[in-house]
Amino acid sequence: MALPPLSPEQRQAALDKAAAARKERAEVKDALKHGRKSLHEVLASNSEAIRKMTVRALLESLPDIGKIRAQKLIAELGISDSRRIQGLGIQQRERLLERFAPKG
């Protein structure tokens, strides 16, 4: 069953919402990269845009974590490659936070 086409106003609203979500995710990734936000703060976020970010993208935005290291960490922590932040279980969140807990 096909959905009816969107009106121009609905289409523009959807495009605006998507652009705002991309901007918010980019800002959060930049804040993580530069230490202005902690992993704990991001995982605790109630923002829909952040909750829909993939765990892989989240890890890649941490300092000194690239694509390869993020992939290894995801496998090591037993998290699916396509898992989104909102889909993480309690134990997966705990393992992530434990792995990236501040040293000292």
Short mmCIF file of N, CA and C in Angstrom, two decimals, residues 7-90:
data_model
loop_
_atom_site.label_atom_id
_atom_site.label_comp_id
_atom_site.label_asym_id
_atom_site.label_seq_id
_atom_site.Cartn_x
_atom_site.Cartn_y
_atom_site.Cartn_z
N SER A 7 2.57 16.97 0.73
CA SER A 7 2.33 18.31 0.19
C SER A 7 3.67 19.05 0.22
N PRO A 8 3.82 20.11 -0.56
CA PRO A 8 5.07 20.88 -0.53
C PRO A 8 5.44 21.36 0.88
N GLU A 9 4.42 21.73 1.67
CA GLU A 9 4.69 22.19 3.04
C GLU A 9 5.20 21.05 3.91
N GLN A 10 4.60 19.86 3.76
CA GLN A 10 5.03 18.69 4.54
C GLN A 10 6.44 18.28 4.14
N ARG A 11 6.71 18.33 2.85
CA ARG A 11 8.04 17.96 2.36
C ARG A 11 9.09 18.91 2.92
N GLN A 12 8.81 20.22 2.90
CA GLN A 12 9.76 21.20 3.41
C GLN A 12 9.96 21.02 4.91
N ALA A 13 8.89 20.73 5.63
CA ALA A 13 8.99 20.51 7.08
C ALA A 13 9.88 19.30 7.36
N ALA A 14 9.72 18.24 6.57
CA ALA A 14 10.54 17.04 6.76
C ALA A 14 12.00 17.33 6.44
N LEU A 15 12.24 18.09 5.38
CA LEU A 15 13.62 18.46 5.02
C LEU A 15 14.26 19.32 6.10
N ASP A 16 13.49 20.25 6.65
CA ASP A 16 14.00 21.12 7.72
C ASP A 16 14.33 20.31 8.97
N LYS A 17 13.45 19.36 9.31
CA LYS A 17 13.68 18.52 10.48
C LYS A 17 14.94 17.67 10.30
N ALA A 18 15.13 17.11 9.12
CA ALA A 18 16.31 16.29 8.84
C ALA A 18 17.58 17.14 8.90
N ALA A 19 17.53 18.33 8.36
CA ALA A 19 18.71 19.22 8.39
C ALA A 19 19.06 19.60 9.83
N ALA A 20 18.05 19.87 10.64
CA ALA A 20 18.28 20.22 12.05
C ALA A 20 18.90 19.04 12.80
N ALA A 21 18.43 17.82 12.51
CA ALA A 21 18.98 16.63 13.16
C ALA A 21 20.44 16.42 12.77
N ARG A 22 20.75 16.59 11.48
CA ARG A 22 22.15 16.44 11.02
C ARG A 22 23.05 17.48 11.69
N LYS A 23 22.55 18.70 11.80
CA LYS A 23 23.33 19.78 12.43
C LYS A 23 23.58 19.45 13.90
N GLU A 24 22.55 18.98 14.60
CA GLU A 24 22.70 18.65 16.03
C GLU A 24 23.70 17.52 16.21
N ARG A 25 23.61 16.48 15.37
CA ARG A 25 24.56 15.36 15.47
C ARG A 25 25.98 15.83 15.20
N ALA A 26 26.16 16.71 14.21
CA ALA A 26 27.49 17.23 13.89
C ALA A 26 28.05 18.03 15.07
N GLU A 27 27.20 18.83 15.71
CA GLU A 27 27.64 19.62 16.86
C GLU A 27 28.06 18.72 18.02
N VAL A 28 27.29 17.67 18.26
CA VAL A 28 27.62 16.74 19.35
C VAL A 28 28.92 16.00 19.05
N LYS A 29 29.09 15.56 17.81
CA LYS A 29 30.33 14.86 17.45
C LYS A 29 31.54 15.78 17.61
N ASP A 30 31.39 17.04 17.23
CA ASP A 30 32.47 18.01 17.39
C ASP A 30 32.77 18.25 18.87
N ALA A 31 31.73 18.36 19.68
CA ALA A 31 31.90 18.57 21.13
C ALA A 31 32.61 17.38 21.77
N LEU A 32 32.28 16.17 21.33
CA LEU A 32 32.96 14.98 21.84
C LEU A 32 34.43 14.99 21.44
N LYS A 33 34.68 15.28 20.19
CA LYS A 33 36.04 15.28 19.65
C LYS A 33 36.93 16.26 20.41
N HIS A 34 36.37 17.40 20.81
CA HIS A 34 37.16 18.44 21.47
C HIS A 34 36.98 18.48 22.98
N GLY A 35 36.33 17.46 23.55
CA GLY A 35 36.23 17.34 25.00
C GLY A 35 35.24 18.26 25.68
N ARG A 36 34.34 18.87 24.92
CA ARG A 36 33.34 19.75 25.53
C ARG A 36 32.15 18.96 26.07
N LYS A 37 31.99 17.73 25.62
CA LYS A 37 30.94 16.83 26.10
C LYS A 37 31.57 15.49 26.41
N SER A 38 30.99 14.80 27.38
CA SER A 38 31.48 13.47 27.72
C SER A 38 30.60 12.40 27.06
N LEU A 39 31.12 11.22 26.97
CA LEU A 39 30.35 10.10 26.42
C LEU A 39 29.11 9.87 27.28
N HIS A 40 29.26 10.01 28.58
CA HIS A 40 28.13 9.83 29.50
C HIS A 40 27.01 10.83 29.19
N GLU A 41 27.36 12.08 28.94
CA GLU A 41 26.36 13.10 28.62
C GLU A 41 25.61 12.76 27.33
N VAL A 42 26.34 12.29 26.34
CA VAL A 42 25.71 11.97 25.05
C VAL A 42 24.80 10.76 25.19
N LEU A 43 25.26 9.72 25.90
CA LEU A 43 24.43 8.53 26.06
C LEU A 43 23.18 8.83 26.89
N ALA A 44 23.23 9.82 27.76
CA ALA A 44 22.09 10.17 28.61
C ALA A 44 21.13 11.15 27.91
N SER A 45 21.47 11.60 26.72
CA SER A 45 20.68 12.59 26.01
C SER A 45 19.29 12.05 25.65
N ASN A 46 18.30 12.92 25.76
CA ASN A 46 16.93 12.58 25.36
C ASN A 46 16.61 13.06 23.96
N SER A 47 17.57 13.67 23.29
CA SER A 47 17.35 14.21 21.96
C SER A 47 17.13 13.07 20.96
N GLU A 48 16.07 13.18 20.19
CA GLU A 48 15.76 12.17 19.18
C GLU A 48 16.90 12.06 18.16
N ALA A 49 17.45 13.20 17.77
CA ALA A 49 18.52 13.20 16.77
C ALA A 49 19.75 12.45 17.29
N ILE A 50 20.09 12.64 18.56
CA ILE A 50 21.25 11.97 19.14
C ILE A 50 20.95 10.49 19.33
N ARG A 51 19.75 10.17 19.80
CA ARG A 51 19.40 8.77 20.05
C ARG A 51 19.40 7.95 18.75
N LYS A 52 19.22 8.61 17.61
CA LYS A 52 19.22 7.90 16.33
C LYS A 52 20.61 7.80 15.70
N MET A 53 21.61 8.39 16.35
CA MET A 53 22.99 8.30 15.84
C MET A 53 23.49 6.86 16.05
N THR A 54 24.26 6.35 15.10
CA THR A 54 24.81 5.01 15.27
C THR A 54 25.94 5.04 16.30
N VAL A 55 26.10 3.92 16.99
CA VAL A 55 27.17 3.80 17.98
C VAL A 55 28.51 3.95 17.28
N ARG A 56 28.62 3.44 16.08
CA ARG A 56 29.87 3.55 15.33
C ARG A 56 30.23 5.02 15.09
N ALA A 57 29.27 5.84 14.67
CA ALA A 57 29.51 7.27 14.45
C ALA A 57 29.89 7.95 15.76
N LEU A 58 29.25 7.53 16.84
CA LEU A 58 29.56 8.08 18.17
C LEU A 58 31.02 7.79 18.53
N LEU A 59 31.42 6.53 18.38
CA LEU A 59 32.80 6.15 18.73
C LEU A 59 33.82 6.84 17.83
N GLU A 60 33.51 6.96 16.55
CA GLU A 60 34.45 7.60 15.62
C GLU A 60 34.65 9.07 15.94
N SER A 61 33.71 9.67 16.66
CA SER A 61 33.85 11.08 17.00
C SER A 61 34.62 11.30 18.30
N LEU A 62 34.99 10.22 18.99
CA LEU A 62 35.80 10.35 20.20
C LEU A 62 37.25 10.64 19.81
N PRO A 63 37.99 11.37 20.65
CA PRO A 63 39.39 11.65 20.34
C PRO A 63 40.20 10.36 20.18
N ASP A 64 41.07 10.34 19.20
CA ASP A 64 41.97 9.21 18.93
C ASP A 64 41.27 7.91 18.54
N ILE A 65 40.01 7.98 18.13
CA ILE A 65 39.29 6.79 17.66
C ILE A 65 38.92 7.04 16.21
N GLY A 66 39.43 6.19 15.33
CA GLY A 66 39.09 6.29 13.92
C GLY A 66 38.14 5.19 13.51
N LYS A 67 37.97 5.02 12.22
CA LYS A 67 37.04 4.01 11.71
C LYS A 67 37.44 2.60 12.10
N ILE A 68 38.73 2.28 11.99
CA ILE A 68 39.19 0.93 12.28
C ILE A 68 39.07 0.62 13.77
N ARG A 69 39.54 1.53 14.62
CA ARG A 69 39.47 1.30 16.07
C ARG A 69 38.01 1.23 16.52
N ALA A 70 37.14 2.07 15.95
CA ALA A 70 35.72 2.03 16.31
C ALA A 70 35.13 0.68 15.95
N GLN A 71 35.47 0.16 14.79
CA GLN A 71 34.97 -1.16 14.37
C GLN A 71 35.43 -2.25 15.32
N LYS A 72 36.70 -2.20 15.73
CA LYS A 72 37.24 -3.20 16.66
C LYS A 72 36.55 -3.10 18.02
N LEU A 73 36.31 -1.88 18.49
CA LEU A 73 35.64 -1.69 19.78
C LEU A 73 34.21 -2.21 19.75
N ILE A 74 33.51 -1.95 18.67
CA ILE A 74 32.13 -2.43 18.55
C ILE A 74 32.10 -3.96 18.63
N ALA A 75 33.03 -4.59 17.92
CA ALA A 75 33.08 -6.06 17.95
C ALA A 75 33.47 -6.55 19.34
N GLU A 76 34.45 -5.90 19.94
CA GLU A 76 34.94 -6.28 21.26
C GLU A 76 33.83 -6.16 22.32
N LEU A 77 33.00 -5.14 22.21
CA LEU A 77 31.94 -4.91 23.18
C LEU A 77 30.65 -5.66 22.86
N GLY A 78 30.64 -6.39 21.76
CA GLY A 78 29.47 -7.18 21.40
C GLY A 78 28.28 -6.34 20.96
N ILE A 79 28.55 -5.28 20.22
CA ILE A 79 27.50 -4.39 19.75
C ILE A 79 27.39 -4.54 18.23
N SER A 80 26.17 -4.63 17.74
CA SER A 80 25.93 -4.75 16.31
C SER A 80 26.45 -3.51 15.59
N ASP A 81 26.98 -3.71 14.40
CA ASP A 81 27.57 -2.61 13.62
C ASP A 81 26.56 -1.52 13.28
N SER A 82 25.29 -1.89 13.15
CA SER A 82 24.28 -0.91 12.77
C SER A 82 23.47 -0.39 13.97
N ARG A 83 23.87 -0.77 15.18
CA ARG A 83 23.12 -0.38 16.38
C ARG A 83 23.12 1.13 16.58
N ARG A 84 21.98 1.65 16.95
CA ARG A 84 21.85 3.08 17.24
C ARG A 84 21.89 3.26 18.76
N ILE A 85 22.17 4.48 19.19
CA ILE A 85 22.30 4.76 20.62
C ILE A 85 21.03 4.36 21.36
N GLN A 86 19.86 4.65 20.78
CA GLN A 86 18.60 4.32 21.45
C GLN A 86 18.41 2.82 21.60
N GLY A 87 19.09 2.02 20.79
CA GLY A 87 18.93 0.57 20.83
C GLY A 87 19.90 -0.15 21.74
N LEU A 88 20.79 0.60 22.40
CA LEU A 88 21.75 -0.04 23.30
C LEU A 88 21.06 -0.56 24.55
N GLY A 89 21.47 -1.75 24.97
CA GLY A 89 20.96 -2.29 26.22
C GLY A 89 21.72 -1.70 27.39
N ILE A 90 21.24 -1.96 28.58
CA ILE A 90 21.86 -1.42 29.79
C ILE A 90 23.30 -1.91 29.92
#
